[in-house]
PDB file of C-alpha atoms in Angstrom:
ATOM      1  CA  MET A   1      74.731 113.927 101.433  1.00  0.00           C
ATOM      2  CA  GLU A   2      73.815 116.396 102.328  1.00  0.00           C
ATOM      3  CA  THR A   3      71.728 119.979 101.054  1.00  0.00           C
ATOM      4  CA  ARG A   4      72.054 123.869 102.013  1.00  0.00           C
ATOM      5  CA  GLU A   5      71.554 127.104 100.429  1.00  0.00           C
ATOM      6  CA  ALA A   6      74.421 128.957 101.416  1.00  0.00           C
ATOM      7  CA  PRO A   7      76.577 128.874  98.518  1.00  0.00           C
ATOM      8  CA  PRO A   8      80.173 127.121  98.796  1.00  0.00           C
ATOM      9  CA  ALA A   9      82.433 130.678 100.645  1.00  0.00           C
ATOM     10  CA  HIS A  10      85.827 130.115  98.903  1.00  0.00           C
ATOM     11  CA  LEU A  11      84.816 128.769  94.470  1.00  0.00           C
ATOM     12  CA  LEU A  12      81.851 128.373  92.275  1.00  0.00           C
ATOM     13  CA  VAL A  13      82.391 127.876  88.869  1.00  0.00           C
ATOM     14  CA  LYS A  14      80.186 127.191  86.254  1.00  0.00           C
ATOM     15  CA  ILE A  15      81.038 125.604  83.276  1.00  0.00           C
ATOM     16  CA  GLU A  16      78.191 125.831  79.830  1.00  0.00           C
ATOM     17  CA  SER A  17      78.530 123.466  77.097  1.00  0.00           C
ATOM     18  CA  PHE A  18      78.918 120.632  79.596  1.00  0.00           C
ATOM     19  CA  SER A  19      77.975 117.839  78.000  1.00  0.00           C
ATOM     20  CA  LEU A  20      81.835 118.326  76.081  1.00  0.00           C
ATOM     21  CA  LEU A  21      83.701 117.404  78.739  1.00  0.00           C
ATOM     22  CA  GLY A  22      85.498 114.057  78.152  1.00  0.00           C
ATOM     23  CA  THR A  23      85.374 114.952  74.006  1.00  0.00           C
ATOM     24  CA  CYS A  24      87.453 116.688  71.880  1.00  0.00           C
ATOM     25  CA  GLY A  25      89.866 116.201  73.608  1.00  0.00           C
ATOM     26  CA  ILE A  26      89.629 118.288  76.864  1.00  0.00           C
ATOM     27  CA  ASP A  27      89.027 115.260  78.955  1.00  0.00           C
ATOM     28  CA  GLU A  28      89.075 117.945  82.699  1.00  0.00           C
ATOM     29  CA  TYR A  29      88.785 121.034  83.022  1.00  0.00           C
ATOM     30  CA  GLU A  30      91.183 122.835  86.045  1.00  0.00           C
ATOM     31  CA  THR A  31      90.133 125.899  87.755  1.00  0.00           C
ATOM     32  CA  MET A  32      91.770 129.079  89.222  1.00  0.00           C
ATOM     33  CA  GLU A  33      93.672 128.247  91.882  1.00  0.00           C
ATOM     34  CA  PHE A  34      92.181 129.578  95.112  1.00  0.00           C
ATOM     35  CA  VAL A  35      93.426 130.145  98.798  1.00  0.00           C
ATOM     36  CA  ALA A  36      92.071 129.757 101.559  1.00  0.00           C
ATOM     37  CA  GLY A  37      93.078 130.045 105.529  1.00  0.00           C
ATOM     38  CA  ASP A  38      95.700 132.719 107.180  1.00  0.00           C
ATOM     39  CA  TYR A  39      99.328 132.964 105.919  1.00  0.00           C
ATOM     40  CA  LYS A  40      97.499 130.725 102.108  1.00  0.00           C
ATOM     41  CA  CYS A  41      98.203 128.374 104.184  1.00  0.00           C
ATOM     42  CA  PHE A  42      95.848 126.702 101.085  1.00  0.00           C
ATOM     43  CA  ASN A  43      96.031 126.798  98.125  1.00  0.00           C
ATOM     44  CA  GLY A  44      94.024 124.763  95.751  1.00  0.00           C
ATOM     45  CA  LYS A  45      91.966 124.566  92.720  1.00  0.00           C
ATOM     46  CA  LEU A  46      88.580 121.810  91.808  1.00  0.00           C
ATOM     47  CA  ILE A  47      89.464 119.982  88.817  1.00  0.00           C
ATOM     48  CA  VAL A  48      86.012 118.758  87.329  1.00  0.00           C
ATOM     49  CA  MET A  49      86.403 115.202  85.176  1.00  0.00           C
ATOM     50  CA  THR A  50      83.503 112.804  83.833  1.00  0.00           C
ATOM     51  CA  LYS A  51      85.140 110.603  86.307  1.00  0.00           C
ATOM     52  CA  SER A  52      85.259 112.525  89.282  1.00  0.00           C
ATOM     53  CA  VAL A  53      85.566 115.891  91.125  1.00  0.00           C
ATOM     54  CA  GLU A  54      88.402 116.262  92.745  1.00  0.00           C
ATOM     55  CA  LEU A  55      90.072 119.528  94.823  1.00  0.00           C
ATOM     56  CA  LEU A  56      94.137 119.921  94.540  1.00  0.00           C
ATOM     57  CA  LYS A  57      96.234 120.875  96.793  1.00  0.00           C
ATOM     58  CA  HIS A  58      99.310 122.950  96.052  1.00  0.00           C
ATOM     59  CA  LYS A  59     102.328 123.178  99.280  1.00  0.00           C
ATOM     60  CA  GLN A  60     103.481 126.488  99.735  1.00  0.00           C
ATOM     61  CA  PRO A  61     107.218 127.033 100.559  1.00  0.00           C
ATOM     62  CA  ASN A  62     108.036 127.764 102.979  1.00  0.00           C
ATOM     63  CA  VAL A  63     105.699 126.903 105.334  1.00  0.00           C
ATOM     64  CA  PHE A  64     106.811 125.124 108.432  1.00  0.00           C
ATOM     65  CA  PHE A  65     104.059 124.893 110.426  1.00  0.00           C
ATOM     66  CA  GLU A  66     101.450 121.999 109.404  1.00  0.00           C
ATOM     67  CA  VAL A  67      97.441 122.222 108.971  1.00  0.00           C
ATOM     68  CA  ASN A  68      94.182 120.473 109.649  1.00  0.00           C
ATOM     69  CA  VAL A  69      91.822 120.743 106.020  1.00  0.00           C
ATOM     70  CA  ILE A  70      88.366 120.599 106.493  1.00  0.00           C
ATOM     71  CA  PHE A  71      86.541 121.360 103.338  1.00  0.00           C
ATOM     72  CA  ASN A  72      83.401 120.467 101.267  1.00  0.00           C
ATOM     73  CA  ILE A  73      82.775 120.243  97.108  1.00  0.00           C
ATOM     74  CA  PHE A  74      79.053 121.638  96.128  1.00  0.00           C
ATOM     75  CA  LEU A  75      77.059 120.686  92.874  1.00  0.00           C
ATOM     76  CA  TYR A  76      74.168 123.114  92.465  1.00  0.00           C
ATOM     77  CA  ASN A  77      70.361 122.555  92.133  1.00  0.00           C
ATOM     78  CA  GLN A  78      69.222 125.459  89.518  1.00  0.00           C
ATOM     79  CA  ILE A  79      65.679 124.452  89.890  1.00  0.00           C
ATOM     80  CA  SER A  80      66.118 124.341  94.184  1.00  0.00           C
ATOM     81  CA  GLY A  81      68.335 127.557  94.015  1.00  0.00           C
ATOM     82  CA  ASN A  82      70.112 124.160  97.106  1.00  0.00           C
ATOM     83  CA  TYR A  83      73.616 123.125  97.155  1.00  0.00           C
ATOM     84  CA  LEU A  84      73.648 119.340  97.179  1.00  0.00           C
ATOM     85  CA  SER A  85      77.387 119.299  98.835  1.00  0.00           C
ATOM     86  CA  SER A  86      79.433 116.701 100.574  1.00  0.00           C
ATOM     87  CA  PRO A  87      83.121 115.994 102.753  1.00  0.00           C
ATOM     88  CA  SER A  88      85.732 115.449 100.134  1.00  0.00           C
ATOM     89  CA  GLU A  89      89.133 113.897 100.932  1.00  0.00           C
ATOM     90  CA  TRP A  90      91.152 115.828  98.133  1.00  0.00           C
ATOM     91  CA  GLY A  91      88.272 113.871  95.559  1.00  0.00           C
ATOM     92  CA  ILE A  92      85.051 111.774  94.736  1.00  0.00           C
ATOM     93  CA  SER A  93      85.139 109.361  92.546  1.00  0.00           C
ATOM     94  CA  LYS A  94      81.209 109.099  92.639  1.00  0.00           C
ATOM     95  CA  PHE A  95      80.424 112.406  93.437  1.00  0.00           C
ATOM     96  CA  ILE A  96      76.770 111.829  91.235  1.00  0.00           C
ATOM     97  CA  SER A  97      75.390 109.560  89.262  1.00  0.00           C
ATOM     98  CA  LYS A  98      75.603 110.550  85.736  1.00  0.00           C
ATOM     99  CA  LYS A  99      71.759 109.423  85.198  1.00  0.00           C
ATOM    100  CA  ILE A 100      70.796 111.965  88.060  1.00  0.00           C
ATOM    101  CA  LEU A 101      72.787 114.587  86.788  1.00  0.00           C
ATOM    102  CA  SER A 102      72.021 113.947  82.964  1.00  0.00           C
ATOM    103  CA  ASP A 103      68.003 114.876  84.175  1.00  0.00           C
ATOM    104  CA  PRO A 104      66.970 117.573  83.794  1.00  0.00           C
ATOM    105  CA  SER A 105      64.209 117.859  86.003  1.00  0.00           C
ATOM    106  CA  ASN A 106      67.002 116.826  88.390  1.00  0.00           C
ATOM    107  CA  GLY A 107      68.189 121.366  88.320  1.00  0.00           C
ATOM    108  CA  TYR A 108      71.485 120.188  88.256  1.00  0.00           C
ATOM    109  CA  LEU A 109      72.151 120.126  84.024  1.00  0.00           C
ATOM    110  CA  VAL A 110      70.061 122.836  82.757  1.00  0.00           C
ATOM    111  CA  ASN A 111      70.638 124.210  79.578  1.00  0.00           C
ATOM    112  CA  ASP A 112      74.018 122.227  79.184  1.00  0.00           C
ATOM    113  CA  ASN A 113      74.484 124.343  82.391  1.00  0.00           C
ATOM    114  CA  ILE A 114      76.521 123.114  85.865  1.00  0.00           C
ATOM    115  CA  VAL A 115      78.116 125.060  88.318  1.00  0.00           C
ATOM    116  CA  PHE A 116      80.935 123.627  91.217  1.00  0.00           C
ATOM    117  CA  GLY A 117      81.820 124.761  93.839  1.00  0.00           C
ATOM    118  CA  ALA A 118      84.503 124.690  96.864  1.00  0.00           C
ATOM    119  CA  GLU A 119      84.304 125.171 100.561  1.00  0.00           C
ATOM    120  CA  VAL A 120      87.633 124.805 102.340  1.00  0.00           C
ATOM    121  CA  PHE A 121      88.393 125.700 106.354  1.00  0.00           C
ATOM    122  CA  VAL A 122      91.772 125.759 108.098  1.00  0.00           C
ATOM    123  CA  VAL A 123      91.904 124.285 111.292  1.00  0.00           C
ATOM    124  CA  LYS A 124      94.569 125.948 113.309  1.00  0.00           C
ATOM    125  CA  LYS A 125      95.866 125.128 116.239  1.00  0.00           C
ATOM    126  CA  ASP A 126      95.524 128.385 118.499  1.00  0.00           C
ATOM    127  CA  ALA A 127      92.410 127.190 120.844  1.00  0.00           C
ATOM    128  CA  ILE A 128      92.676 128.582 123.908  1.00  0.00           C
ATOM    129  CA  ILE A 129      93.558 125.972 126.878  1.00  0.00           C
ATOM    130  CA  GLU A 130      92.117 126.618 130.253  1.00  0.00           C
ATOM    131  CA  CYS A 131      93.015 124.625 133.584  1.00  0.00           C
ATOM    132  CA  VAL A 132      90.378 124.446 136.191  1.00  0.00           C
ATOM    133  CA  SER A 133      90.422 123.478 139.720  1.00  0.00           C
ATOM    134  CA  PHE A 134      87.182 122.722 142.025  1.00  0.00           C
ATOM    135  CA  ASN A 135      88.155 123.998 145.592  1.00  0.00           C
ATOM    136  CA  ASN A 136      85.915 121.687 148.048  1.00  0.00           C
ATOM    137  CA  ILE A 137      86.005 124.844 150.701  1.00  0.00           C
ATOM    138  CA  ASN A 138      82.140 124.604 152.786  1.00  0.00           C
ATOM    139  CA  ILE A 139      82.192 128.263 153.684  1.00  0.00           C
ATOM    140  CA  HIS A 140      79.035 129.191 155.732  1.00  0.00           C
ATOM    141  CA  TYR A 141      78.787 133.631 155.331  1.00  0.00           C
ATOM    142  CA  LYS A 142      75.841 135.904 156.989  1.00  0.00           C
ATOM    143  CA  HIS A 143      74.800 139.033 156.440  1.00  0.00           C
ATOM    144  CA  ASP A 144      72.720 141.912 157.607  1.00  0.00           C
ATOM    145  CA  PHE A 145      71.055 143.998 155.642  1.00  0.00           C
ATOM    146  CA  LYS A 146      69.720 146.622 158.049  1.00  0.00           C
ATOM    147  CA  ILE A 147      66.846 149.566 156.077  1.00  0.00           C
ATOM    148  CA  SER A 148      66.075 152.445 158.217  1.00  0.00           C
ATOM    149  CA  ASP A 149      62.684 154.253 157.304  1.00  0.00           C
ATOM    150  CA  PHE A 150      60.924 151.683 155.329  1.00  0.00           C
ATOM    151  CA  SER A 151      58.742 153.507 154.670  1.00  0.00           C
ATOM    152  CA  LYS A 152      59.850 156.484 152.314  1.00  0.00           C
ATOM    153  CA  LEU A 153      61.400 153.674 150.702  1.00  0.00           C
ATOM    154  CA  ASN A 154      59.652 154.403 147.049  1.00  0.00           C
ATOM    155  CA  GLU A 155      62.732 152.140 144.893  1.00  0.00           C
ATOM    156  CA  ARG A 156      65.107 149.669 145.122  1.00  0.00           C
ATOM    157  CA  CYS A 157      67.872 150.001 148.200  1.00  0.00           C
ATOM    158  CA  PHE A 158      71.321 148.504 147.978  1.00  0.00           C
ATOM    159  CA  SER A 159      73.350 146.680 150.774  1.00  0.00           C
ATOM    160  CA  GLU A 160      76.868 147.814 151.139  1.00  0.00           C
ATOM    161  CA  GLN A 161      79.358 145.159 149.424  1.00  0.00           C
ATOM    162  CA  PHE A 162      80.330 142.325 151.273  1.00  0.00           C
ATOM    163  CA  ILE A 163      82.150 139.649 150.536  1.00  0.00           C
ATOM    164  CA  ALA A 164      81.188 135.787 150.232  1.00  0.00           C
ATOM    165  CA  GLY A 165      83.103 132.920 148.461  1.00  0.00           C
ATOM    166  CA  GLY A 166      85.944 135.409 148.307  1.00  0.00           C
ATOM    167  CA  GLN A 167      83.326 137.537 145.261  1.00  0.00           C
ATOM    168  CA  LYS A 168      81.578 140.616 146.036  1.00  0.00           C
ATOM    169  CA  TRP A 169      78.076 140.754 146.369  1.00  0.00           C
ATOM    170  CA  LYS A 170      75.395 142.590 147.093  1.00  0.00           C
ATOM    171  CA  ILE A 171      71.663 142.487 148.756  1.00  0.00           C
ATOM    172  CA  ILE A 172      69.320 144.427 146.302  1.00  0.00           C
ATOM    173  CA  LEU A 173      65.415 144.886 147.926  1.00  0.00           C
ATOM    174  CA  ASP A 174      62.568 146.292 145.938  1.00  0.00           C
ATOM    175  CA  PRO A 175      60.045 147.677 148.218  1.00  0.00           C
ATOM    176  CA  LYS A 176      57.372 147.644 146.286  1.00  0.00           C
ATOM    177  CA  GLY A 177      58.401 144.496 143.544  1.00  0.00           C
ATOM    178  CA  SER A 178      59.399 143.390 140.562  1.00  0.00           C
ATOM    179  CA  GLY A 179      58.690 140.877 138.044  1.00  0.00           C
ATOM    180  CA  THR A 180      55.623 138.632 139.169  1.00  0.00           C
ATOM    181  CA  GLY A 181      55.780 140.537 142.165  1.00  0.00           C
ATOM    182  CA  THR A 182      55.405 143.800 141.469  1.00  0.00           C
ATOM    183  CA  ASP A 183      52.729 146.323 143.439  1.00  0.00           C
ATOM    184  CA  SER A 184      52.145 143.670 145.365  1.00  0.00           C
ATOM    185  CA  HIS A 185      55.450 141.661 147.428  1.00  0.00           C
ATOM    186  CA  VAL A 186      59.121 143.222 148.323  1.00  0.00           C
ATOM    187  CA  SER A 187      61.531 141.405 146.238  1.00  0.00           C
ATOM    188  CA  ILE A 188      65.181 140.528 147.358  1.00  0.00           C
ATOM    189  CA  PHE A 189      68.189 139.727 145.119  1.00  0.00           C
ATOM    190  CA  LEU A 190      72.232 138.156 145.374  1.00  0.00           C
ATOM    191  CA  ASN A 191      73.588 140.389 143.310  1.00  0.00           C
ATOM    192  CA  HIS A 192      77.532 139.206 142.358  1.00  0.00           C
ATOM    193  CA  LEU A 193      79.475 142.282 141.226  1.00  0.00           C
ATOM    194  CA  ALA A 194      81.878 140.782 139.463  1.00  0.00           C
ATOM    195  CA  THR A 195      79.719 139.892 136.605  1.00  0.00           C
ATOM    196  CA  SER A 196      76.430 141.385 137.377  1.00  0.00           C
ATOM    197  CA  TYR A 197      73.473 139.536 137.057  1.00  0.00           C
ATOM    198  CA  TRP A 198      71.344 137.911 139.261  1.00  0.00           C
ATOM    199  CA  PHE A 199      73.051 134.992 141.312  1.00  0.00           C
ATOM    200  CA  SER A 200      70.864 131.568 141.359  1.00  0.00           C
ATOM    201  CA  ALA A 201      69.650 131.921 145.625  1.00  0.00           C
ATOM    202  CA  SER A 202      69.098 128.308 147.673  1.00  0.00           C
ATOM    203  CA  ILE A 203      65.345 127.955 145.657  1.00  0.00           C
ATOM    204  CA  ASN A 204      67.011 127.902 142.223  1.00  0.00           C
ATOM    205  CA  SER A 205      65.791 130.840 141.641  1.00  0.00           C
ATOM    206  CA  TRP A 206      67.528 134.354 140.113  1.00  0.00           C
ATOM    207  CA  GLY A 207      66.553 135.107 143.319  1.00  0.00           C
ATOM    208  CA  TRP A 208      62.657 136.143 144.991  1.00  0.00           C
ATOM    209  CA  PRO A 209      60.755 138.946 143.157  1.00  0.00           C
ATOM    210  CA  ALA A 210      57.544 137.836 145.748  1.00  0.00           C
ATOM    211  CA  CYS A 211      59.646 137.278 148.912  1.00  0.00           C
ATOM    212  CA  ILE A 212      56.769 138.210 150.848  1.00  0.00           C
ATOM    213  CA  GLU A 213      53.400 140.015 150.548  1.00  0.00           C
ATOM    214  CA  LEU A 214      52.987 144.345 151.208  1.00  0.00           C
ATOM    215  CA  ALA A 215      50.131 143.932 153.160  1.00  0.00           C
ATOM    216  CA  THR A 216      52.307 141.404 155.693  1.00  0.00           C
ATOM    217  CA  ILE A 217      55.172 142.974 156.125  1.00  0.00           C
ATOM    218  CA  ASN A 218      53.578 146.753 156.652  1.00  0.00           C
ATOM    219  CA  ASP A 219      51.548 144.886 159.092  1.00  0.00           C
ATOM    220  CA  PRO A 220      52.762 146.005 163.475  1.00  0.00           C
ATOM    221  CA  ASN A 221      51.231 142.864 164.688  1.00  0.00           C
ATOM    222  CA  LYS A 222      53.652 140.509 162.522  1.00  0.00           C
ATOM    223  CA  GLY A 223      56.782 142.364 164.074  1.00  0.00           C
ATOM    224  CA  PHE A 224      58.790 142.512 160.312  1.00  0.00           C
ATOM    225  CA  ILE A 225      58.802 146.454 160.604  1.00  0.00           C
ATOM    226  CA  VAL A 226      59.535 147.869 164.076  1.00  0.00           C
ATOM    227  CA  ASN A 227      59.886 151.754 164.187  1.00  0.00           C
ATOM    228  CA  ASP A 228      60.179 151.797 160.446  1.00  0.00           C
ATOM    229  CA  CYS A 229      62.951 149.630 160.216  1.00  0.00           C
ATOM    230  CA  CYS A 230      63.493 146.550 158.948  1.00  0.00           C
ATOM    231  CA  LEU A 231      66.163 144.497 159.589  1.00  0.00           C
ATOM    232  CA  LEU A 232      67.549 141.711 156.331  1.00  0.00           C
ATOM    233  CA  SER A 233      69.570 138.741 157.027  1.00  0.00           C
ATOM    234  CA  MET A 234      71.011 136.449 154.402  1.00  0.00           C
ATOM    235  CA  ASP A 235      72.841 132.852 154.148  1.00  0.00           C
ATOM    236  CA  ILE A 236      74.955 132.389 152.033  1.00  0.00           C
ATOM    237  CA  HIS A 237      76.733 129.088 152.025  1.00  0.00           C
ATOM    238  CA  VAL A 238      79.749 128.703 148.873  1.00  0.00           C
ATOM    239  CA  GLN A 239      80.857 124.440 148.840  1.00  0.00           C
ATOM    240  CA  ALA A 240      82.856 125.097 146.616  1.00  0.00           C
ATOM    241  CA  VAL A 241      85.546 128.164 143.973  1.00  0.00           C
ATOM    242  CA  ALA A 242      86.200 127.694 140.450  1.00  0.00           C
ATOM    243  CA  ASN A 243      89.583 128.613 139.803  1.00  0.00           C
ATOM    244  CA  ILE A 244      90.290 129.423 135.875  1.00  0.00           C
ATOM    245  CA  ILE A 245      93.569 129.519 134.808  1.00  0.00           C
ATOM    246  CA  ASN A 246      94.072 130.172 131.297  1.00  0.00           C
TER     247      ASN A 246
END
């Protein structure tokens, strides 16, 4: 048994004068028929009896495929506004005790009114089948990115496209920094063009927002900028490539 706030998706039935069920020759109440699942592959009725609550399944004619069904039977708590639910195999012989049900303070039977529900989900056998194979290639790539007129850069710049591991890449450099490196560092990232996301670098991050301090890279005595030219060399080590076949 579990409770939830959301009502059942397929059927709600309110029974007034519930105490008369089981008397005057009325032993059970059978709801209207409801349909769940594509192609109307499930037709059912909720049957409420004084001894049990059941789901009655009707098979559709000319249906030649097998379906898996997941369903729940519900009882509405009129005080809390929640639904008591339980999975079932077409019926529950002991859904709730009469003592608990008959006590108005529990919220299930109030002013002789009660609300039941049913929810049926048909699991179709059309799942996407995917096959993944890993190729251990273990190849090392190196790409150089030469940036001229470095002192004149005000916006991020991009390297030409290059291939590594059968994939397309570009190197991105922010001369004034980005993220945690804004206005204090040069930021460098490796961009995978096929899916447009930041690719994880060897330092286990999505790039280097604080790669090198601006004061350091612009110091002529450090040797990073020569004749206003910066040479960035990117090493990529591809250990394996996954091939996915649908």
